[in-house]
Short mmCIF file of C-alpha atoms and ligand atoms in Angstrom, two decimals:
data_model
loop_
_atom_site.label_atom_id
_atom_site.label_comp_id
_atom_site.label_asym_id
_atom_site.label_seq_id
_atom_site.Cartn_x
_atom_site.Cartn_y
_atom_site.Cartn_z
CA UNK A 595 1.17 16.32 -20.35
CA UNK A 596 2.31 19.08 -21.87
CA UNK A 597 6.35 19.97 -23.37
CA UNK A 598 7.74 22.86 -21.68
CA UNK A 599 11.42 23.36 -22.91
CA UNK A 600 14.10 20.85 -23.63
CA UNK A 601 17.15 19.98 -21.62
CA UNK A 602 20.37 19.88 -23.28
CA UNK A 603 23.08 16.86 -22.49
CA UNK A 604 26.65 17.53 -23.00
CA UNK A 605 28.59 14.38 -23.03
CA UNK A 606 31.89 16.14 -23.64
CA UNK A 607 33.63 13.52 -25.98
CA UNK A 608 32.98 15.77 -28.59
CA UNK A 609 29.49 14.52 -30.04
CA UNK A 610 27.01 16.95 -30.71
CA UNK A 611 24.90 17.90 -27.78
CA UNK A 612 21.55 16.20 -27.22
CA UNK A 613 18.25 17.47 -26.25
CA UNK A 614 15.64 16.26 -24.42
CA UNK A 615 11.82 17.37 -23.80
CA UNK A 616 11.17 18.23 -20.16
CA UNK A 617 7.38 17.48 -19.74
CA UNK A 618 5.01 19.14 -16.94
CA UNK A 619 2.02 17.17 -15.63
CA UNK A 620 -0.74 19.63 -13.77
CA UNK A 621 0.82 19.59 -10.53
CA UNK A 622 4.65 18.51 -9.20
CA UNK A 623 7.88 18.75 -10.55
CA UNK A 624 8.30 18.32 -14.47
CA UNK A 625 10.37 15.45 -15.86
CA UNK A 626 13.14 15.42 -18.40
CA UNK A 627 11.90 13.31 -21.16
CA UNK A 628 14.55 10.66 -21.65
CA UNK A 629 12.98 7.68 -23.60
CA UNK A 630 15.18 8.52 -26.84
CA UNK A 631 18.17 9.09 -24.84
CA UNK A 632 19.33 5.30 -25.82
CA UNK A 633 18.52 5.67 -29.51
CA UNK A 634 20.62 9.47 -30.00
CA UNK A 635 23.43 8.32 -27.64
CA UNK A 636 23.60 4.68 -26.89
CA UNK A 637 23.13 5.86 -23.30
CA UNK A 638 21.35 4.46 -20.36
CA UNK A 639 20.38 6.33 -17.33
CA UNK A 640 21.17 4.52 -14.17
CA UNK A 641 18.90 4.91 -11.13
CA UNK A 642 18.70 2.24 -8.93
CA UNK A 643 15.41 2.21 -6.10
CA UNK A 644 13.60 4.88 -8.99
CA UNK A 645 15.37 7.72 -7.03
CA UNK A 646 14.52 9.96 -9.59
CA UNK A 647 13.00 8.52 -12.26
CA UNK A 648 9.25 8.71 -12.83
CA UNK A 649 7.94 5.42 -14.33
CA UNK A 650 5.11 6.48 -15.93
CA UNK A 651 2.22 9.25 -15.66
CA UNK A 652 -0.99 9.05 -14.16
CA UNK A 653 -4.11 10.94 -13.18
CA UNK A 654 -5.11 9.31 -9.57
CA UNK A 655 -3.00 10.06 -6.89
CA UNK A 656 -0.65 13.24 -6.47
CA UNK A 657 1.94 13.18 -3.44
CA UNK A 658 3.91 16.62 -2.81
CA UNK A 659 6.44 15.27 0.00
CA UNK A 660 7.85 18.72 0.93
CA UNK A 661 4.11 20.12 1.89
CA UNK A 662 3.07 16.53 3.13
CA UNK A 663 0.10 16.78 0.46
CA UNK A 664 -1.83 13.57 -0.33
CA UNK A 665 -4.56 13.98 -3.04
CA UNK A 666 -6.83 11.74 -4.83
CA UNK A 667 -7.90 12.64 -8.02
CA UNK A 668 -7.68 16.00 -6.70
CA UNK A 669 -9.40 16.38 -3.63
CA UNK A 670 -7.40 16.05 -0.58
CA UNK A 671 -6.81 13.26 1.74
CA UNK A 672 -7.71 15.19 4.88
CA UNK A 673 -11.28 15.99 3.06
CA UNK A 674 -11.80 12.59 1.96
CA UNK A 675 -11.69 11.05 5.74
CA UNK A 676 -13.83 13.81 6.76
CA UNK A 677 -16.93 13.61 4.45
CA UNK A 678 -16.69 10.62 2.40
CA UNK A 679 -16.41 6.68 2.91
CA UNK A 680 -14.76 3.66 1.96
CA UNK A 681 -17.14 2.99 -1.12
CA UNK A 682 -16.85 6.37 -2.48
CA UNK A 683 -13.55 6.70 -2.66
CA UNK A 684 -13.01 3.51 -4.35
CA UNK A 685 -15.85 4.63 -7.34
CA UNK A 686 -13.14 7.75 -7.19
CA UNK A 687 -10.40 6.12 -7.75
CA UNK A 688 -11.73 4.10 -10.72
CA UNK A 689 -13.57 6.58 -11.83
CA UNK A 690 -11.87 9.83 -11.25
CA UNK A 691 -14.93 11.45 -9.85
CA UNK A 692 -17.42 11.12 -6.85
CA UNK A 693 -20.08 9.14 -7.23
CA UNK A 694 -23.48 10.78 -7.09
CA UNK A 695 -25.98 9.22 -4.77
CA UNK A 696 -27.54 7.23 -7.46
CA UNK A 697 -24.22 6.18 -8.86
CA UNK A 698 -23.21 4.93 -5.08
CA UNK A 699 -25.79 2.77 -4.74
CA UNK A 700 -25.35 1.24 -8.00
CA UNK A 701 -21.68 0.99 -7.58
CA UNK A 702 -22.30 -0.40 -4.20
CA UNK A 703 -24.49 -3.23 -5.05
CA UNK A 704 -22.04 -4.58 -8.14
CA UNK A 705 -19.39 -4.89 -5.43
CA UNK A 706 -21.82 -6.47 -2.74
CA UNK A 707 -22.88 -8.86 -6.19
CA UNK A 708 -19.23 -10.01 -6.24
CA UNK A 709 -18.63 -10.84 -2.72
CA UNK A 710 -18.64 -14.29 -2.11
CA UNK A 711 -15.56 -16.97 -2.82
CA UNK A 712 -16.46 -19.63 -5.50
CA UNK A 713 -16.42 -22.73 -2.96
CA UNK A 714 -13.65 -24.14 -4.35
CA UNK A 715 -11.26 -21.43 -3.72
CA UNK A 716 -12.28 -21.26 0.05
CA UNK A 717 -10.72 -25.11 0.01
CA UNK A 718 -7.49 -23.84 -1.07
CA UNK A 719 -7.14 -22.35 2.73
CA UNK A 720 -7.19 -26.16 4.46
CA UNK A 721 -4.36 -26.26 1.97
CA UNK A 722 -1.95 -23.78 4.29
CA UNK A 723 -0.70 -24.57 8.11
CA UNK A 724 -2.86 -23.31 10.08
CA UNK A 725 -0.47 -20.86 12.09
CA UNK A 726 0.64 -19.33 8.11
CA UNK A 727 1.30 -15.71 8.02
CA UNK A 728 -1.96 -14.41 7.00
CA UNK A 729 0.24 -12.57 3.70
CA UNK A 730 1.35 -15.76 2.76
CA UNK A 731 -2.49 -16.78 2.12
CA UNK A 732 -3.21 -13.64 1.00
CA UNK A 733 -0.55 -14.34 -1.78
CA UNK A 734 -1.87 -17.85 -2.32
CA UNK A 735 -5.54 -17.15 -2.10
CA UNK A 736 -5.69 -13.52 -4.43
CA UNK A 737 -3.39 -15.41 -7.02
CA UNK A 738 -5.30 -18.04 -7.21
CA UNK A 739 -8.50 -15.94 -8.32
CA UNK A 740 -6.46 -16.05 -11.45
CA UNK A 741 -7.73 -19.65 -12.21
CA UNK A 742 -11.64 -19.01 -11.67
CA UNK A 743 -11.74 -15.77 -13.95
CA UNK A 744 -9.08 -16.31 -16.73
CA UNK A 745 -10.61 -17.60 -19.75
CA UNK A 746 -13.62 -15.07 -19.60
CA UNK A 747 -11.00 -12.10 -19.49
CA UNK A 748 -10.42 -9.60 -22.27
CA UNK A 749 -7.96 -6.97 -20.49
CA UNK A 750 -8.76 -4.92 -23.44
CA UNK A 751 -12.10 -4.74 -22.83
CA UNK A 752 -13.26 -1.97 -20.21
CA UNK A 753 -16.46 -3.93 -19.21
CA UNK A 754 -14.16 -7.01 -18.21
CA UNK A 755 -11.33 -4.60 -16.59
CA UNK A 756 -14.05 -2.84 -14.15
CA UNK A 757 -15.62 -6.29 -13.02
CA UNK A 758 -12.39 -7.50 -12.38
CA UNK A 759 -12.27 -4.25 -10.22
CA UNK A 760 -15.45 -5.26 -8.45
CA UNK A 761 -13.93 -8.65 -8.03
CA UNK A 762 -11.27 -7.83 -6.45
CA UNK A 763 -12.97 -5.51 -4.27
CA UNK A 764 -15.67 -7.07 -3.10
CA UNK A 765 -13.65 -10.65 -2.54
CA UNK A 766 -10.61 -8.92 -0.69
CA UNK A 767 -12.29 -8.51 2.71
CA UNK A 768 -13.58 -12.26 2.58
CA UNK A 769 -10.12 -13.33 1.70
CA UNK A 770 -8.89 -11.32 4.59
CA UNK A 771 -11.49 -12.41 7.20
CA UNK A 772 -11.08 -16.01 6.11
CA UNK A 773 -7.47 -16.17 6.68
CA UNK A 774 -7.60 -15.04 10.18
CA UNK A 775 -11.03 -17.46 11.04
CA UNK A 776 -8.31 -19.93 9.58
CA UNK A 777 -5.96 -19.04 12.15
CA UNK A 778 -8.13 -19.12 14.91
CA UNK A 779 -9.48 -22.29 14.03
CA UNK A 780 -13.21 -20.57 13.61
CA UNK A 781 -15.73 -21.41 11.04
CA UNK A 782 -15.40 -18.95 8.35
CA UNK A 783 -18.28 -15.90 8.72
CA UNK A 784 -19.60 -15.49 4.80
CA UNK A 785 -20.54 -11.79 3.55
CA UNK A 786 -23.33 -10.06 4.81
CA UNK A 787 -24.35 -7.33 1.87
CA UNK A 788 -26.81 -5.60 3.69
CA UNK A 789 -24.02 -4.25 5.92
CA UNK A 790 -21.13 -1.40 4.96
CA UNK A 791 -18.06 -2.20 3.68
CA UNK A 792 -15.71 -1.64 7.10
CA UNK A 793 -19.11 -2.92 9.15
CA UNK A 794 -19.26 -6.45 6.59
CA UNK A 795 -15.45 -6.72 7.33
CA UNK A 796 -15.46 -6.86 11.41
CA UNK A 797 -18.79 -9.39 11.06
CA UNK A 798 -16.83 -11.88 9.13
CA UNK A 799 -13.64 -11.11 11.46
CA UNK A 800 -15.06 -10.93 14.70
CA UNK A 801 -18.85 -13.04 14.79
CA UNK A 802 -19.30 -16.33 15.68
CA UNK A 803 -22.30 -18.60 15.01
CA UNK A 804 -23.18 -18.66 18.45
CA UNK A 805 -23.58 -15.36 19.56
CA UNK A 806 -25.15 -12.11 17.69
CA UNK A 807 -22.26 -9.27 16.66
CA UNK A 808 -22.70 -5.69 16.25
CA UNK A 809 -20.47 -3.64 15.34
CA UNK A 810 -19.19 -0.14 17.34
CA UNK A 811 -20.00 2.37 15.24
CA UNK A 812 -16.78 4.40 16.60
CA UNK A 813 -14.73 0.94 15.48
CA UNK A 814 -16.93 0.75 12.02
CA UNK A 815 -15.86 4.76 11.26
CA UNK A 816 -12.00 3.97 12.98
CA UNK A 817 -11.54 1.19 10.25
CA UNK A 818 -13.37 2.77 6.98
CA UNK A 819 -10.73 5.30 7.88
CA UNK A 820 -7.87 3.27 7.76
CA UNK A 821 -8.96 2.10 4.40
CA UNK A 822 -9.38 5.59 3.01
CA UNK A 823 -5.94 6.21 4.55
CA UNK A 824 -4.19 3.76 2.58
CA UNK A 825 -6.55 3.15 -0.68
CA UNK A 826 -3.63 4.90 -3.00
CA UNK A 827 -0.03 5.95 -2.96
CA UNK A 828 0.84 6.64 -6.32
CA UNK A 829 3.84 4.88 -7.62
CA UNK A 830 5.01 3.35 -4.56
CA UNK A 831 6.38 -0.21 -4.40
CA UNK A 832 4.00 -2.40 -4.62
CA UNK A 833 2.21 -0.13 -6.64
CA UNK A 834 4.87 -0.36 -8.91
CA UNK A 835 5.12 -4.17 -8.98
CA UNK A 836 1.79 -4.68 -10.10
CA UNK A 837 2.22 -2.13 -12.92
CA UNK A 838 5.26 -4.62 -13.72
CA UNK A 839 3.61 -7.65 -13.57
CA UNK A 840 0.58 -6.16 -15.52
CA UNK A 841 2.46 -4.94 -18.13
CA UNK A 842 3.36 -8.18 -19.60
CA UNK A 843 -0.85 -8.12 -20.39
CA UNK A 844 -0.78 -10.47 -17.20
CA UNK A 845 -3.96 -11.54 -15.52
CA UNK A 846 -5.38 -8.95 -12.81
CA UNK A 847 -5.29 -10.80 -9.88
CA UNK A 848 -1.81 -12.90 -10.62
CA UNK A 849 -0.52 -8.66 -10.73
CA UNK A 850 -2.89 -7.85 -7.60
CA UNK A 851 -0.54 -10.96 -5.55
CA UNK A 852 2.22 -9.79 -6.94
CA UNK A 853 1.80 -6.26 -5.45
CA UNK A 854 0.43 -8.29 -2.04
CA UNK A 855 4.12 -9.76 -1.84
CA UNK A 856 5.57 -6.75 -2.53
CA UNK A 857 3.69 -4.74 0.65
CA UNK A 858 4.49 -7.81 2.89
CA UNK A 859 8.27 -6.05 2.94
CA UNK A 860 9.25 -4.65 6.61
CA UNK A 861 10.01 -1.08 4.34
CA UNK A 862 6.43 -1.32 2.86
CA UNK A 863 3.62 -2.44 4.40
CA UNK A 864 4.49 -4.87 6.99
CA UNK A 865 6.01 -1.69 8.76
CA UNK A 866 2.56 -1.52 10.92
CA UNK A 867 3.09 -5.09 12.28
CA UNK A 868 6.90 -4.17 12.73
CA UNK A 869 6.45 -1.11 13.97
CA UNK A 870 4.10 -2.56 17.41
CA UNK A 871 6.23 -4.89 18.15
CA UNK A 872 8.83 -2.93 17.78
CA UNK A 873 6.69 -0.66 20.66
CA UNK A 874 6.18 -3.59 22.83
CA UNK A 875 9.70 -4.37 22.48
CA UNK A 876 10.62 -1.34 23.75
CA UNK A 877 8.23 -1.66 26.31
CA UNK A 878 8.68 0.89 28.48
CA UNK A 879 9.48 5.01 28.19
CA UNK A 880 12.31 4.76 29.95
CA UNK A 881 13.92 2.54 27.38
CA UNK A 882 13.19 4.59 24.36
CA UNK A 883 16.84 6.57 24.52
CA UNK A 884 18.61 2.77 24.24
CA UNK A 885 16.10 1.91 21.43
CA UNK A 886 17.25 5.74 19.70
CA UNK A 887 20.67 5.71 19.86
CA UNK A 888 20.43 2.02 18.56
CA UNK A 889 18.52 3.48 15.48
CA UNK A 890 20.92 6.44 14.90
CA UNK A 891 23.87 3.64 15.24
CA UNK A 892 25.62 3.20 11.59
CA UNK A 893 27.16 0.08 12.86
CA UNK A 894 23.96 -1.60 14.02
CA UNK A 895 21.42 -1.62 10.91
CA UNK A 896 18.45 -1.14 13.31
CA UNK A 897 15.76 1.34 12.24
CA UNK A 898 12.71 2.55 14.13
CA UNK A 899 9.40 1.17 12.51
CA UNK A 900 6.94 3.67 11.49
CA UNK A 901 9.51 6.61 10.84
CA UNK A 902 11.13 8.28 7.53
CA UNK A 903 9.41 8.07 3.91
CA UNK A 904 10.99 7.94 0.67
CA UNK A 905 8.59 10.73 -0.76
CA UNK A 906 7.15 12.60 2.31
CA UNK A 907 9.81 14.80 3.91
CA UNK A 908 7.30 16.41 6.60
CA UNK A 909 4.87 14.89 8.36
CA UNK A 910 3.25 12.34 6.72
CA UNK A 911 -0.63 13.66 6.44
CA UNK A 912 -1.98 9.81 6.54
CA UNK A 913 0.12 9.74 9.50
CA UNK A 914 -1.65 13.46 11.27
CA UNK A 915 -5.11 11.59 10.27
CA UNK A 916 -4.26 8.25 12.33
CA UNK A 917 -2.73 10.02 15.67
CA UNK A 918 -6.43 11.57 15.75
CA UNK A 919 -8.02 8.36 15.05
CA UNK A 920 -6.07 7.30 17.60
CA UNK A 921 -7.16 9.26 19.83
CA UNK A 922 -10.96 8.96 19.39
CA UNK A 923 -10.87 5.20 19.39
CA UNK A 924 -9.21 4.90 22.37
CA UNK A 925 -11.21 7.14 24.44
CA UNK A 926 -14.18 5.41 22.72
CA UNK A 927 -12.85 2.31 24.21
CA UNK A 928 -11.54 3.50 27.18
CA UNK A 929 -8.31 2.72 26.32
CA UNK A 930 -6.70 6.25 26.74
CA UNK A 931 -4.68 5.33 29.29
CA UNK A 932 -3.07 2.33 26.61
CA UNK A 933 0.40 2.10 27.42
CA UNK A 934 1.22 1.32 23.90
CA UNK A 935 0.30 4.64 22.98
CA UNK A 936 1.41 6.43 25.28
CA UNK A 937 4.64 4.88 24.40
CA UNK A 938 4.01 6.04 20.99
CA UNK A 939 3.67 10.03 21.53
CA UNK A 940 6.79 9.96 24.33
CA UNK A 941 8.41 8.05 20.85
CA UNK A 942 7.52 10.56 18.34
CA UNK A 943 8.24 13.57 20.69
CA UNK A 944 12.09 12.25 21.59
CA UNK A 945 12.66 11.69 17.76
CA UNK A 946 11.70 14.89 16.74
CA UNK A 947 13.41 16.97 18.89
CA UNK A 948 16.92 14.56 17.99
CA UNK A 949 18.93 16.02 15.58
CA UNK A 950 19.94 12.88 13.78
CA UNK A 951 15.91 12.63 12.56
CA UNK A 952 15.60 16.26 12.42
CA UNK A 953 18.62 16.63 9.31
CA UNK A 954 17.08 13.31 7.45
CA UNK A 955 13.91 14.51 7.38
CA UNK A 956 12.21 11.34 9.66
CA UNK A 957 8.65 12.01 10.86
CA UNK A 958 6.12 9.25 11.81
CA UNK A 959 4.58 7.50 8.90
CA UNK A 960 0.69 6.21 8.47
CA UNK A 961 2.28 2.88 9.78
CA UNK A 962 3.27 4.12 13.52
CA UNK A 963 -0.27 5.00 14.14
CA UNK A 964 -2.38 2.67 12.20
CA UNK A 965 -1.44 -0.67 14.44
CA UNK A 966 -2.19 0.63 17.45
CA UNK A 967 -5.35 1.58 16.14
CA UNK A 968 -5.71 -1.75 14.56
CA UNK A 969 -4.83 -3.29 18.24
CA UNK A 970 -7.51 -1.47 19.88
CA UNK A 971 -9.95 -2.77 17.14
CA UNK A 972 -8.95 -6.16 18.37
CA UNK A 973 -7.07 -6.91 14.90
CA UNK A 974 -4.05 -9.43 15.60
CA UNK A 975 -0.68 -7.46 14.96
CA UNK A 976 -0.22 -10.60 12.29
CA UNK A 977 -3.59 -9.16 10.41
CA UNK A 978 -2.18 -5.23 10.04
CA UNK A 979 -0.61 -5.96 6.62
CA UNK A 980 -3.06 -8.35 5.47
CA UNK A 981 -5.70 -5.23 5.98
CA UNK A 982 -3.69 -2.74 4.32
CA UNK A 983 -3.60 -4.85 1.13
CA UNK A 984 -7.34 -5.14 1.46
CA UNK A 985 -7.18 -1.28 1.79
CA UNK A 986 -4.66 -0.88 -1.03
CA UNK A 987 -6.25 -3.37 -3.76
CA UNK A 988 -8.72 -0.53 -4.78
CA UNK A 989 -5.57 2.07 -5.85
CA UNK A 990 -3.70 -1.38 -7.49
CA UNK A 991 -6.34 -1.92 -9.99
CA UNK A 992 -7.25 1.48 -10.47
CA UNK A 993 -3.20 2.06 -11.75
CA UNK A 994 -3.52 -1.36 -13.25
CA UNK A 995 -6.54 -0.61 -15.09
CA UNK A 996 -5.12 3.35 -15.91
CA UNK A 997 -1.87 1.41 -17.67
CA UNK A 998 -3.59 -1.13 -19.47
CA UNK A 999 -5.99 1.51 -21.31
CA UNK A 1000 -3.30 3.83 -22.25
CA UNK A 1001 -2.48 3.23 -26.12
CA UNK A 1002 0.93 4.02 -25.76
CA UNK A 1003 2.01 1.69 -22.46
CA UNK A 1004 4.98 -0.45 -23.13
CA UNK A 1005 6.38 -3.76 -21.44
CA UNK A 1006 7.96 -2.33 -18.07
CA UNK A 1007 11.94 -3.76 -19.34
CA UNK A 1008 14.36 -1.80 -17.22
CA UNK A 1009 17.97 -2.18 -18.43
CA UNK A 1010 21.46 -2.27 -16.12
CA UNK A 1011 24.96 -1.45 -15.64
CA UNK A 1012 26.76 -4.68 -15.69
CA UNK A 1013 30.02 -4.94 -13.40
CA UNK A 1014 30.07 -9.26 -13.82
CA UNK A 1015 32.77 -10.35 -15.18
CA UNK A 1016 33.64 -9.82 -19.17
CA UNK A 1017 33.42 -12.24 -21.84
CA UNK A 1018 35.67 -15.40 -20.98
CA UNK A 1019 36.00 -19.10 -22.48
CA UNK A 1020 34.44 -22.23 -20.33
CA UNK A 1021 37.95 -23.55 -19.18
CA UNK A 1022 39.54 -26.39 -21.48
CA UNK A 1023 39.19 -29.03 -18.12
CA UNK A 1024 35.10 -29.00 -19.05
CA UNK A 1025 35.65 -29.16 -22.51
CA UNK A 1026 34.25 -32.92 -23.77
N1 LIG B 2296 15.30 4.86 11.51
C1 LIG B 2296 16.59 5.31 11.53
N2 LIG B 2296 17.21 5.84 10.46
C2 LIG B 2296 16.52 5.92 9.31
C3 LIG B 2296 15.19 5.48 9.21
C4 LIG B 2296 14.56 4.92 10.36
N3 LIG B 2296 13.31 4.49 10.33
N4 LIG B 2296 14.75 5.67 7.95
C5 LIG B 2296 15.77 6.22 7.27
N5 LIG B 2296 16.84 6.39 8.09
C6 LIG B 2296 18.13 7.03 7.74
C7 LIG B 2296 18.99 6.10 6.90
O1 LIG B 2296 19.85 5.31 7.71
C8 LIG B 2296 19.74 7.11 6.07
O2 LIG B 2296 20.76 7.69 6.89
P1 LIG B 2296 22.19 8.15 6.20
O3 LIG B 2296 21.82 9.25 5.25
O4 LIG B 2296 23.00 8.59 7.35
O5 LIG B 2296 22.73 6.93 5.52
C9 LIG B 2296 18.72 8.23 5.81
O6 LIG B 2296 17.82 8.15 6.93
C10 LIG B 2296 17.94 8.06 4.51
O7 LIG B 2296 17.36 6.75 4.50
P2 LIG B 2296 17.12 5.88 3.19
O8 LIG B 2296 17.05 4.43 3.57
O9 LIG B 2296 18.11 6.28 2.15
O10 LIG B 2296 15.70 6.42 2.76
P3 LIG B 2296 14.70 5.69 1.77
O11 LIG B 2296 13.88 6.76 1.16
O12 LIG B 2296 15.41 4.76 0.85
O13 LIG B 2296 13.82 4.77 2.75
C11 LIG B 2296 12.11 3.95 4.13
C12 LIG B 2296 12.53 5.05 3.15
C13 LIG B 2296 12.32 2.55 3.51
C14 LIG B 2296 10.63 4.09 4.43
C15 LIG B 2296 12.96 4.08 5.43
O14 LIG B 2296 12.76 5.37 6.01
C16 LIG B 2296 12.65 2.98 6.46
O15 LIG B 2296 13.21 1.89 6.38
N6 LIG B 2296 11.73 3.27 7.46
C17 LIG B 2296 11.35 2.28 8.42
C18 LIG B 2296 10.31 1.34 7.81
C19 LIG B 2296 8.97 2.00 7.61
O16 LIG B 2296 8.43 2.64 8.51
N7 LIG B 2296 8.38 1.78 6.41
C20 LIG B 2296 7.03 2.28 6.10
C21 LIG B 2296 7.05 3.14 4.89
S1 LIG B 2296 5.46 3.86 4.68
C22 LIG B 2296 4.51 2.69 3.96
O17 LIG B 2296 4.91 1.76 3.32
C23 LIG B 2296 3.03 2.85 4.19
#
């Protein structure tokens, strides 16, 4: 980052003025540098929900909401989904550059080393009810990773920090499958590392010891393309939390929960799983003015699933990227005709021709799309968040690992504006 100018504060109450640096970064709007604001004022800022305050800088992901821009270390999203897969954009992330053939298939096979549970940890499922929400394992389970790789971990050192990486990686789609063969009452499907990522992910989901499984390749691509879709956000909210959590020097995969509980929110992550049955709710297109008007109601706190963004204030280009996916996977499965969907695009249409979305800026996030494309995969609607934190592990320890190598990264201590009540005596009837 480089210093551009400096912004000056007038407090008025006769105190010299202060300035601050404003910083740019490559791309994006510069920042007003404000982390000596406390020490030349006795000032705090306040900005509850980070509204505009940028928590920290980083070289992975770059968002420009206006444009509806999504970039990975660079290149953009809608390139990505085109021409690469799952695996490369994970060595990306990490690594801030594409991996070349020969580093793919080395990168590859250290993930495919890790991908197996220790046998203990797959005991700790038996522990859960069996009808659990598959997040609430996930939380259990990934945190629990914690107490088979602790004492061997040196955060500091980079060789420990990227196998943690693979680790998390490789384990998260086992984790994933195993909760839902859990629920089901199956016998759990172990990792099979001579098949793809997305491929490895539907055999442990969706085979059974009794029968042979292959794959759709159309349903392999569909799902390698969700998780390209939502491997990074930048400093989103669970995003955020595991930056949090790490920067206490906390253990990677106690952080990597953390963020899991985080994205289980209806505003994150569980929007997907909100957002169908929010569809089948509505049900039918005749309903969808009731379902509108209830939305656009500031007495009723109802919102539609799957629309408005804190960042993007256009269409959401994860969201352009799904509707296509969409498309293909249902024709692939004959499915066109899927009332769901259909239900979808009348949705989508009526809201963005209404005024009310129109002047706020609502268009259809990733999460309207992505769980009817999930649905036609045959993924439970209790599974869509569970796969977007498989998805979104890569881009948490990529930010974890991009914090906890910067020199200059700090505890993440946030202060407040306190409006409890002042300083008061315990009254004299508790005094002993
Ligand atoms: N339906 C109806 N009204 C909405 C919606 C919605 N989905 N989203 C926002 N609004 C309205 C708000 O009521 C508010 O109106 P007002 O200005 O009259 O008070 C205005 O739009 C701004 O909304 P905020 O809540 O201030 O926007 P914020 O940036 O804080 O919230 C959020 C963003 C949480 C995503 C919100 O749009 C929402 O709840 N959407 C539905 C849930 C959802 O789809 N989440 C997925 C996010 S994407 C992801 O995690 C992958």
């Amino acid at each position: 980052m480089t210093q551009r100018g400096t912004a000056i504060l007038n407090l008025n109450n006769g105190s010299a003025p202060i300035e601050l640096p404003v910083l740019s970064g490559t791309m994006g709007p510069d920042v007003i540098d404000i982390r000596k604001l406390h020490a030349q004022s006795g000032l705090f800022t306040y900005d509850p929900g980070f509204l505009s305050t940028a928590s920290n800088s980083s070289t992975i992901t770059f968002i420009d909401g206006d444009k509806g821009i999504l970039l990975y270390r660079g290149y953009p999203i809608e390139q990505l989904a085109l021409h690469c897969d799952f695996v490369d954009v994970c060595y990306l992330l990490l690594h801030g550059e594409l991996p070349t053939p020969d580093q793919k298939k080395t990168f590859d096979a250290a993930i495919k080393n890790h991908s197996m549970l220790n046998e203990q940890l797959v005991r700790f499922y038996s522990g859960f009810r069996r009808d659990a929400h598959p997040m609430a394992v996930m939380v259990g389970v990934v945190g629990a990773l914690s107490a088979f790789y602790h004492d061997s971990l040196n955060i500091s050192d980079p060789v420990h920090r990227e196998q943690s990486a693979f680790r998390l990686i490789a384990k998260l789609p086992t984790i994933t499958a195993m909760a839902y063969k859990y629920n089901i009452g199956q016998p759990y499907v172990y990792p099979q590392n001579s098949l793809s990522y997305a491929e490895n992910f539907l055999h442990m989901m969706f085979s059974v010891p009794t029968e042979k499984y292959e794959a759709n390749p159309v349903i392999v691509r569909a799902l390698d393309r969700i998780l390209i879709l939502h491997a990074d956000h930048e400093q989103n909210a669970s995003t955020s939390t595991v930056r949090l959590a790490g920067s206490s020097g906390a253990n990677p995969f106690a952080c990597v929960s953390a963020g899991i509980s985080c994205l289980w929110g209806p505003a994150h992550g569980g929007a997907n799983e909100a957002c169908l049955r929010m569809l089948e709710e509505i049900g039918d297109v005749s309903r969808i003015d009731e379902f509108i008007q209830r939305a656009k109601n500031k007495e009723d706190n109802y919102r539609l699933m799957g629309f408005g963004h804190r960042v993007y204030k256009n269409m959401d280009p994860r969201a352009k990227l799904m509707r296509e996916t969409c498309h293909e996977v249902l024709n692939e499965l004959g499915l066109h005709n899927d009332r769901l969907f259909k239900l979808a695009l009348q949705l989508e249409k009526i809201a963005l021709e209404d005024d009310y979305f129109i002047s706020r800026k609502l268009y259809p996030n990733v999460d309207f799309y992505s769980g009817i494309v999930q649905r036609a995969l045959g993924i439970p609607t209790s599974m869509f968040t569970a796969i977007f934190a498989m998805a979104r592990t890569i881009g948490w320890v990529a930010q974890w690992s991009e914090m906890v190598s910067d020199p200059d990264h700090k505890i993440g201590r946030p202060r407040q504006l306190y409006t409890g009540t002042t300083m008061r005596d315990v009254p004299g009837s508790y005094i002993k």
